[in-house]
Coordinates of C-alpha atoms and ligand atoms in Angstrom, one line a residue:
X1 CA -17.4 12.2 8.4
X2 CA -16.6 8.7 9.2
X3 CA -13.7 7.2 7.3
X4 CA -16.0 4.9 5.2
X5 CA -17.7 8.0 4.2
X6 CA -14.5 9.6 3.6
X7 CA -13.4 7.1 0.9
X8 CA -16.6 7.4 -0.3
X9 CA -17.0 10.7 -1.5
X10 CA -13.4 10.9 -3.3
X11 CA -15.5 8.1 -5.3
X12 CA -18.5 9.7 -5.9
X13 CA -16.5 13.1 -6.7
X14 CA -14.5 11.7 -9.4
X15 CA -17.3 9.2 -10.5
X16 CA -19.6 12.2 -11.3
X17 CA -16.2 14.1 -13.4
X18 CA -16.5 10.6 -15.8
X19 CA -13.9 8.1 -14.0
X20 CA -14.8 4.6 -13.8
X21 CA -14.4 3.4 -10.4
X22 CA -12.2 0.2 -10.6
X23 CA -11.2 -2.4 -7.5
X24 CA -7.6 -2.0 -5.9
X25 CA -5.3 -4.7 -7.2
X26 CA -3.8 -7.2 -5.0
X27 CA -1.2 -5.8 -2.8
X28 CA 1.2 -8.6 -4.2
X29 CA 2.6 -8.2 -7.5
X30 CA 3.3 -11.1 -9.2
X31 CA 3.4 -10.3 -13.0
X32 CA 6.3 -6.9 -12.6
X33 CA 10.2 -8.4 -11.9
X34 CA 10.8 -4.1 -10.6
X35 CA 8.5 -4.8 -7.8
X36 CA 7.6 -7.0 -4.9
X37 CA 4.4 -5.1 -3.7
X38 CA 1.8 -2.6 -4.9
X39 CA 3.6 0.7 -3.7
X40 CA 1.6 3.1 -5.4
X41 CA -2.0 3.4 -6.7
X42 CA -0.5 3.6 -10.5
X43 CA 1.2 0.5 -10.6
X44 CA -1.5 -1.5 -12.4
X45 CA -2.1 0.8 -14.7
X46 CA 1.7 0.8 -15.7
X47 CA 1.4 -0.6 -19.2
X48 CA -1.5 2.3 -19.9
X49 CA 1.7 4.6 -19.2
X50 CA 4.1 2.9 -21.7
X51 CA 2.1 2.7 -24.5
X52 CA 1.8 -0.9 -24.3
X53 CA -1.6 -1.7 -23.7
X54 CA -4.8 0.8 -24.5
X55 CA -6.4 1.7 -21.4
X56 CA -10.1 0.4 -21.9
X57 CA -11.4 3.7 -19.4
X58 CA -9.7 6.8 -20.7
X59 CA -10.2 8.5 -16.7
X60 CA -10.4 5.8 -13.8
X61 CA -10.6 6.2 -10.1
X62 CA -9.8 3.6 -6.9
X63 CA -8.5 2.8 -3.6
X64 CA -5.4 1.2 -3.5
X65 CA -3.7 -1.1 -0.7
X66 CA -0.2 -0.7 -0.6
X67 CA 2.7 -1.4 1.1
X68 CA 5.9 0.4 1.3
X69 CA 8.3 -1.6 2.8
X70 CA 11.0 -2.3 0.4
X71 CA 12.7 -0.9 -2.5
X72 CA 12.4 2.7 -3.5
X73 CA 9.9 3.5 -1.1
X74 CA 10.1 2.2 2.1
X75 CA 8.5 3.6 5.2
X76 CA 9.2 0.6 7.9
X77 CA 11.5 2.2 10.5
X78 CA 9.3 5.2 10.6
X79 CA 6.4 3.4 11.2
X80 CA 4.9 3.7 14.7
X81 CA 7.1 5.7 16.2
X82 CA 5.8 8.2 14.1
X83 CA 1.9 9.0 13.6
X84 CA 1.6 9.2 9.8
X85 CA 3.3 6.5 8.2
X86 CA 2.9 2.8 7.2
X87 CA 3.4 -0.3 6.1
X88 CA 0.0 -1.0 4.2
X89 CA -1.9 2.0 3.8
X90 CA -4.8 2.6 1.3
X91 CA -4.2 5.3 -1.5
X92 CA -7.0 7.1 -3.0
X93 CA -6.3 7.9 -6.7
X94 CA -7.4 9.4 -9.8
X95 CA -6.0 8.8 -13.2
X96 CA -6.0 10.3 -16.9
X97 CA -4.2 8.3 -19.5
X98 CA -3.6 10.6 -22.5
X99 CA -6.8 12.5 -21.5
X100 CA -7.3 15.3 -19.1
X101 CA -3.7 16.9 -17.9
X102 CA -2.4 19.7 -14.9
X103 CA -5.3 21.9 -15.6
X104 CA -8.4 19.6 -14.7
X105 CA -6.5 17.6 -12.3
X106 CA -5.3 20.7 -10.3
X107 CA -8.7 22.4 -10.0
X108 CA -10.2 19.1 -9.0
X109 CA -8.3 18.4 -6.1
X110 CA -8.5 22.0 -4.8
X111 CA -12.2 22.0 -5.5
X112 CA -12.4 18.2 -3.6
X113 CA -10.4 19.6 -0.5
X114 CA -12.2 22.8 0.0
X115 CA -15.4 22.7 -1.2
X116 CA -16.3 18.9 -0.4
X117 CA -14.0 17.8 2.3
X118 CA -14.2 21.3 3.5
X119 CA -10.6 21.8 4.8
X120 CA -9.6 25.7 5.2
X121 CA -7.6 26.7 2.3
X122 CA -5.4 29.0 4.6
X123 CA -4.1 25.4 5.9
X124 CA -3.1 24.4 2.8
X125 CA 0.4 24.4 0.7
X126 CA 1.4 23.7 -2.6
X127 CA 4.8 22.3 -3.8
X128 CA 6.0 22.5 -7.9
X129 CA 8.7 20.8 -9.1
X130 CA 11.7 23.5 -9.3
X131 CA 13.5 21.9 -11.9
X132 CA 16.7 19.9 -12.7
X133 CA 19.9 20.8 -14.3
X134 CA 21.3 17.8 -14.2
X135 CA 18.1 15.9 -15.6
X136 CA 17.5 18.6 -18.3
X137 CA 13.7 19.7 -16.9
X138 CA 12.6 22.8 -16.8
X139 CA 10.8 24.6 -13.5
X140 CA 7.0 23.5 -13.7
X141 CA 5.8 26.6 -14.7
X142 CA 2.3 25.0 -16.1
X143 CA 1.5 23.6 -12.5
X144 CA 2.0 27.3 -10.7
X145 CA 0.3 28.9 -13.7
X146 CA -2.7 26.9 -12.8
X147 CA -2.6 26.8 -8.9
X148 CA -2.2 31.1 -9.3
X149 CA -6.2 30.4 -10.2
X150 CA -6.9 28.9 -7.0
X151 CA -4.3 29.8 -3.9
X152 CA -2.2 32.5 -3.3
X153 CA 1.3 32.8 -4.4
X154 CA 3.1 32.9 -1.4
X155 CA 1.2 29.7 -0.7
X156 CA 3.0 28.0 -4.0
X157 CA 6.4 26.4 -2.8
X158 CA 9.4 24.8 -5.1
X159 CA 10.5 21.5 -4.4
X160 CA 13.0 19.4 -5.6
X161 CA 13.8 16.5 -7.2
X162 CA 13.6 14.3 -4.4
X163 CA 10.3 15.5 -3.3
X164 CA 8.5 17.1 -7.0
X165 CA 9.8 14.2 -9.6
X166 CA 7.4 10.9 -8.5
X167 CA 9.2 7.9 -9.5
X168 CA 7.3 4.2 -9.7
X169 CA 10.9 2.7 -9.3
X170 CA 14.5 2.5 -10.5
X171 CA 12.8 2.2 -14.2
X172 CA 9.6 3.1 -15.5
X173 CA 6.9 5.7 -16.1
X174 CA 7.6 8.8 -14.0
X175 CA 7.3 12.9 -14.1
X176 CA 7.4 15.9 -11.8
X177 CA 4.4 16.3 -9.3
X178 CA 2.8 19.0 -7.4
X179 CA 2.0 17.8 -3.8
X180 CA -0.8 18.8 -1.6
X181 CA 0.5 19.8 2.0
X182 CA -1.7 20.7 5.5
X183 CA -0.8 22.6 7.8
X184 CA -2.8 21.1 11.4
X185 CA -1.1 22.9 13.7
X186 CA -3.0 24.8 16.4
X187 CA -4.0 28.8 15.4
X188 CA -1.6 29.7 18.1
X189 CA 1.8 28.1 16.9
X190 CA 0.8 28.8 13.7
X191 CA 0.8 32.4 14.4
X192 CA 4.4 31.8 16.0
X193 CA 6.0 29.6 13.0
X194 CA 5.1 30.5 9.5
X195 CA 3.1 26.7 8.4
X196 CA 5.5 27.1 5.0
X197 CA 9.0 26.9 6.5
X198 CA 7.9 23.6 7.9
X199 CA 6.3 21.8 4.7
X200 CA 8.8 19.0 3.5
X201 CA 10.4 19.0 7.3
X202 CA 9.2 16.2 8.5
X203 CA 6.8 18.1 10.9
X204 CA 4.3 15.7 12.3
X205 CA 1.6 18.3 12.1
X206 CA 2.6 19.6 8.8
X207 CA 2.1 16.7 6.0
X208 CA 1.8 15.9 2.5
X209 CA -1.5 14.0 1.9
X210 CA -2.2 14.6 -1.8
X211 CA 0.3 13.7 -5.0
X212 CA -1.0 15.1 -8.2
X213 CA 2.2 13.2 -11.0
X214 CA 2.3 14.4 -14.4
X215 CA 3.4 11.4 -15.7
X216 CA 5.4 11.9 -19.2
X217 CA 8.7 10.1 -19.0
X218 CA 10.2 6.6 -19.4
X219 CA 12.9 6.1 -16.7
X220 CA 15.4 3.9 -18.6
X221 CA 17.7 1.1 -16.7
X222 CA 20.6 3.2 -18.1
X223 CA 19.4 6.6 -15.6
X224 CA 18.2 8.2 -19.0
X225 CA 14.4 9.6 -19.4
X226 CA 12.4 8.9 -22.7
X227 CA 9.3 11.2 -23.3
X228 CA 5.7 8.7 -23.4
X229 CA 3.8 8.9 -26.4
X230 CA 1.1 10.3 -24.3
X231 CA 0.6 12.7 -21.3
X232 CA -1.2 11.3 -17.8
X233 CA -2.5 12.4 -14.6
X234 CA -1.2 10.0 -11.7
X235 CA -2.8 11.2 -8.3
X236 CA -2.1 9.5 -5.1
X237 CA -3.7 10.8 -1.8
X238 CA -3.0 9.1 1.5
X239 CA -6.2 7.7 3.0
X240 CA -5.4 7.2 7.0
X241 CA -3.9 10.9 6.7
X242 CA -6.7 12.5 5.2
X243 CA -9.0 11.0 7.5
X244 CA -7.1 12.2 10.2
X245 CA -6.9 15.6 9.1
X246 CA -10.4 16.2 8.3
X247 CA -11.4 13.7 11.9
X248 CA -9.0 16.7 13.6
X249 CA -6.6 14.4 14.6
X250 CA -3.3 14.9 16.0
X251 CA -2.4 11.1 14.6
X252 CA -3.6 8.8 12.1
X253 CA -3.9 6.3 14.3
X254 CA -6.5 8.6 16.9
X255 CA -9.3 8.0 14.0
X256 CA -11.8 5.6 13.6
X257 CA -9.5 3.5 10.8
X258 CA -7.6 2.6 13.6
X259 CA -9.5 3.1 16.7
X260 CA -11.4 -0.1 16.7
X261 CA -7.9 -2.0 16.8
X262 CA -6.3 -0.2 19.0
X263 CA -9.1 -0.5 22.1
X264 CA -8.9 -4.6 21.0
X265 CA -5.2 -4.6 21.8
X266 CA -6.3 -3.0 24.9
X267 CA -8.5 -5.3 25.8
X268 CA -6.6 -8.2 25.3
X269 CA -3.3 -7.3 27.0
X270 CA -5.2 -4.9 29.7
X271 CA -3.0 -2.0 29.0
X272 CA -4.0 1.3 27.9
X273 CA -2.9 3.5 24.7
X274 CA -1.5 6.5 26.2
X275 CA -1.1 8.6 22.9
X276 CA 2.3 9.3 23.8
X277 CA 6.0 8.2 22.6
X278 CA 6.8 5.7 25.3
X279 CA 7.6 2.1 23.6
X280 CA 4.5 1.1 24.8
X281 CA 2.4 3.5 22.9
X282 CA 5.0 2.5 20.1
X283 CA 3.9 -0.8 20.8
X284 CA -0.1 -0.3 20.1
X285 CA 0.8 1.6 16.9
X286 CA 3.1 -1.3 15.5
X287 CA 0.6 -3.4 16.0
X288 CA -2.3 -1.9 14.9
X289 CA 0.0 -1.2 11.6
X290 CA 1.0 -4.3 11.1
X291 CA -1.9 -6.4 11.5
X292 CA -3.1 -4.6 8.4
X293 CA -0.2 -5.6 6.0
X294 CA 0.5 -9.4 6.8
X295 CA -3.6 -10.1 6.7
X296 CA -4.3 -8.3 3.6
X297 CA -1.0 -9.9 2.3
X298 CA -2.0 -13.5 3.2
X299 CA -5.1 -12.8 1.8
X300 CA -3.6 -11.7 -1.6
X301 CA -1.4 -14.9 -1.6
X302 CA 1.7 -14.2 -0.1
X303 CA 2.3 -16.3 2.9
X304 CA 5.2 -15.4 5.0
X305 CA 8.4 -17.4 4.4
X306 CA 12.3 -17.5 4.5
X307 CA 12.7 -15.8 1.0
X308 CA 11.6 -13.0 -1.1
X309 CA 7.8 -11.2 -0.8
X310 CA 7.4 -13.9 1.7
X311 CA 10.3 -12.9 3.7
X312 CA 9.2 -9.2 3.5
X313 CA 5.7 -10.6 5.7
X314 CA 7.4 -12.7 7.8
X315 CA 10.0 -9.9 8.9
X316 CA 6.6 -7.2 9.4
X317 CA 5.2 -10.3 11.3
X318 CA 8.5 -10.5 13.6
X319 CA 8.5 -6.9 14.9
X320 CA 5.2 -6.5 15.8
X321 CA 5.6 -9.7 17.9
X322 CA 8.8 -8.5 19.2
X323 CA 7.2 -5.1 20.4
X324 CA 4.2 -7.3 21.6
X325 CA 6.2 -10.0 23.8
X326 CA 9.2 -7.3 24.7
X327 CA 6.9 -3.7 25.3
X328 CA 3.1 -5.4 26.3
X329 CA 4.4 -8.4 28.4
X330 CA 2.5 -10.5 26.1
X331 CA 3.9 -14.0 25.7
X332 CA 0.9 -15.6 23.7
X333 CA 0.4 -15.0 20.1
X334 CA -2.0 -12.0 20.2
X335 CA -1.9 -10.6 16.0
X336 CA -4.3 -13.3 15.0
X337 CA -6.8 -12.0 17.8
X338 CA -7.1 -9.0 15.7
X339 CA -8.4 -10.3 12.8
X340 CA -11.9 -10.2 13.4
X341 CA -11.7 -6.6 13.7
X342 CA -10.0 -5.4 10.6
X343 CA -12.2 -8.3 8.6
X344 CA -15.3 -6.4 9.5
X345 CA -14.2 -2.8 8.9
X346 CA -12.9 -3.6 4.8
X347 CA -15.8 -6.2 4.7
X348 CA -17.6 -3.8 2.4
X349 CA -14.1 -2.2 0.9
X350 CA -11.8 -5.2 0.5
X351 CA -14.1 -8.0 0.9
X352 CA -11.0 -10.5 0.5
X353 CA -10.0 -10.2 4.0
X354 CA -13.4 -11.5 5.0
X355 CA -14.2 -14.3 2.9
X356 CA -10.6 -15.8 4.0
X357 CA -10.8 -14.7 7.4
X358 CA -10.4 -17.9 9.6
X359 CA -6.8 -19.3 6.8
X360 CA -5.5 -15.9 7.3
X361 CA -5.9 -15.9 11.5
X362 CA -4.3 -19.7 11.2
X363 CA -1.4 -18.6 9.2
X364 CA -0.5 -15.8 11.9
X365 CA -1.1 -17.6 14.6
X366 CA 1.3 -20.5 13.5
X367 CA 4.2 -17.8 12.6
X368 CA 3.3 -16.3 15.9
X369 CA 3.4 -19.6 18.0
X370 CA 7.0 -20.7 16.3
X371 CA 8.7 -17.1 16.8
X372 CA 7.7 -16.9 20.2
X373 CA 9.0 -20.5 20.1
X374 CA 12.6 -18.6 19.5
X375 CA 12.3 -15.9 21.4
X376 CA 11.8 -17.7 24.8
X377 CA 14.7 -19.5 23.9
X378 CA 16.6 -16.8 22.8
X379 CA 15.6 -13.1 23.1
X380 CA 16.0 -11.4 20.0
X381 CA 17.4 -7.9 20.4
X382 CA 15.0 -5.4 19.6
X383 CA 14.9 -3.5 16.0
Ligands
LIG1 N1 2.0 7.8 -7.8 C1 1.9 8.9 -6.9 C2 2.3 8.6 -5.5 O1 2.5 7.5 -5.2 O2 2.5 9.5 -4.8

């Protein structure tokens, strides 16, 4: 499957089990003082969670562009020296407010991943939420009660509060969450190493790439949790990683969401991506990363500047130069060459990008032409 076809049939799946299908909200939040940027697919629906505003769709469905790069979750320093994480990356999710709870949402996504995406179920892993003392929450035993019905036991892991209590934020709605892991690792090492003592271990091969959140608490400014009126379903599944798991990939950044920008940065710097962990490979990832998350950030209204969101961009901006100029030789400004090639991929997803296509490539290009200004005065150390 290609990856428009990917994102397609999480759609078309939940479409048919009575979601509406709703468009991704800008990646820039303006109307939340907890948060600069979209980090998760559930944040505009975070009044439905409160009880403050009555969802008009009872069971909704989307791709979301996010951006983890401040705050409570953020991803930066991992990203492209590693193969699975980003800056902007699209979440698919589905959502229940006060409808369908761990029962539905469970089956569904084992049904999606085994019977539509196909994936092998002896690949897969399952984490519950364990429990916390501290917190006053009980083990999740609803969530293992209904994953017994699908995958076997030994296959059903405990995890934490760090990784099985999904939190939007310091405050606000939250709950424990069961999380989808794969196991990609070839038949032979997976013989050698059992696939569950690595879930949760940063393994590059073994990775989450499905959050199910039962959302039922209030996380109060004081640390304390209030129980919601109402019970939801919160899903979040990681696009580029899915995609790469189902494309048999060994990194996100080998399938065809990135592929296309990757063999441009070839082309213009006449270097080739070597797949490997050299700064230069580093380099291609970085910028094949980043490109995504200052265009569809200018394109949402956030242009890069000195303070605040703004800052944020012009900082993403800043590295991928730096890895450009210090790791590809390249002393002209190179991001805003890649534009055309991300417009046309989301033309049909995110049409945004598109329709602003030649402001956004001006905007880079002038933060590009005044920081390589700086740098051939003054070299800035690499970060
Ligand atoms: N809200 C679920 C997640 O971001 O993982």
């Amino acid at each position: 499957m290609t990856s428009s076809e990917i994102r397609q049939a999480y759609l078309d799946f939940f479409r048919d089990r009575g979601h509406a299908i709703v468009p991704s909200a800008p990646i820039v939040v303006k109307n939340d003082p907890t948060l600069m940027f979209t980090n998760a697919g559930m944040n505009q629906f975070k009044d439905y969670f409160l009880g403050n505003k009555k969802a008009p769709n009872a069971r909704v469905a989307d791709t979301q562009k996010c951006l983890r790069v401040s705050g409570k979750h953020n991803d930066l320093e991992e990203v492209g020296v590693d193969t699975y994480h980003h800056t902007m990356f699209e979440m698919l999710g589905n959502w229940s407010f006060g409808d369908y709870f761990k029962k539905e949402a469970i089956e569904w996504s084992w049904e999606l991943l085994t019977s539509v995406y196909k994936i092998p179920k002896d690949r897969l892993y399952v984490t519950v939420f364990e429990g916390d003392e501290k917190e006053g929450l009980p083990r999740d035993e609803e969530a293992a009660t209904e994953w017994k019905k699908w995958i076997a036991e030994d296959r059903i892991l405990l995890g934490n509060k760090k990784d099985n209590f999904w939190e939007m934020g310091d405050t606000g709605p939250c709950g424990p969450c069961t999380e989808i892991h794969v196991d990609c690792r070839n038949d032979e090492e997976r013989k050698l190493v059992d696939g569950k003592t690595l879930v949760n271990n940063d393994h590059p091969q073994v990775i989450e790439i499905w959050n199910n959140v039962f959302i039922q608490f209030n996380r109060q400014k004081d640390g304390s949790l209030v129980s919601l009126p109402q019970k939801h379903v919160d899903t979040g599944m990681g696009f580029e990683r899915l995609v790469r798991v189902l494309q048999g990939k060994q990194s996100n950044y080998d399938t065809d969401v990135f592929s296309n920008t990757i063999a441009k940065i070839a082309e213009i710097t006449g270097r080739k991506y070597d797949y490997s962990d050299s700064r230069e490979a580093i380099a291609f990832r970085v910028l094949a990363d980043h490109i995504r998350a200052i265009s569809f950030t200018i394109a949402d209204g956030q242009l890069p500047s000195n303070t605040g969101a703004g800052y944020v961009i012009r900082r993403i901006l800043r590295r991928a130069v730096r890895y450009y100029y210090s790791y590809l030789n390249y002393r002209q400004p190179l991001l805003h060459q890649l534009l055309p090639v991300i417009a046309q991929q989301f033309a049909a997803v995110f049409p945004e990008l598109i329709s602003q296509e030649s402001f956004v490539a001006r905007v880079i290009r002038e933060e590009e032409e005044a920081f390589l200004r700086t740098l051939e005065k003054r070299p800035a150390p690499h970060r």
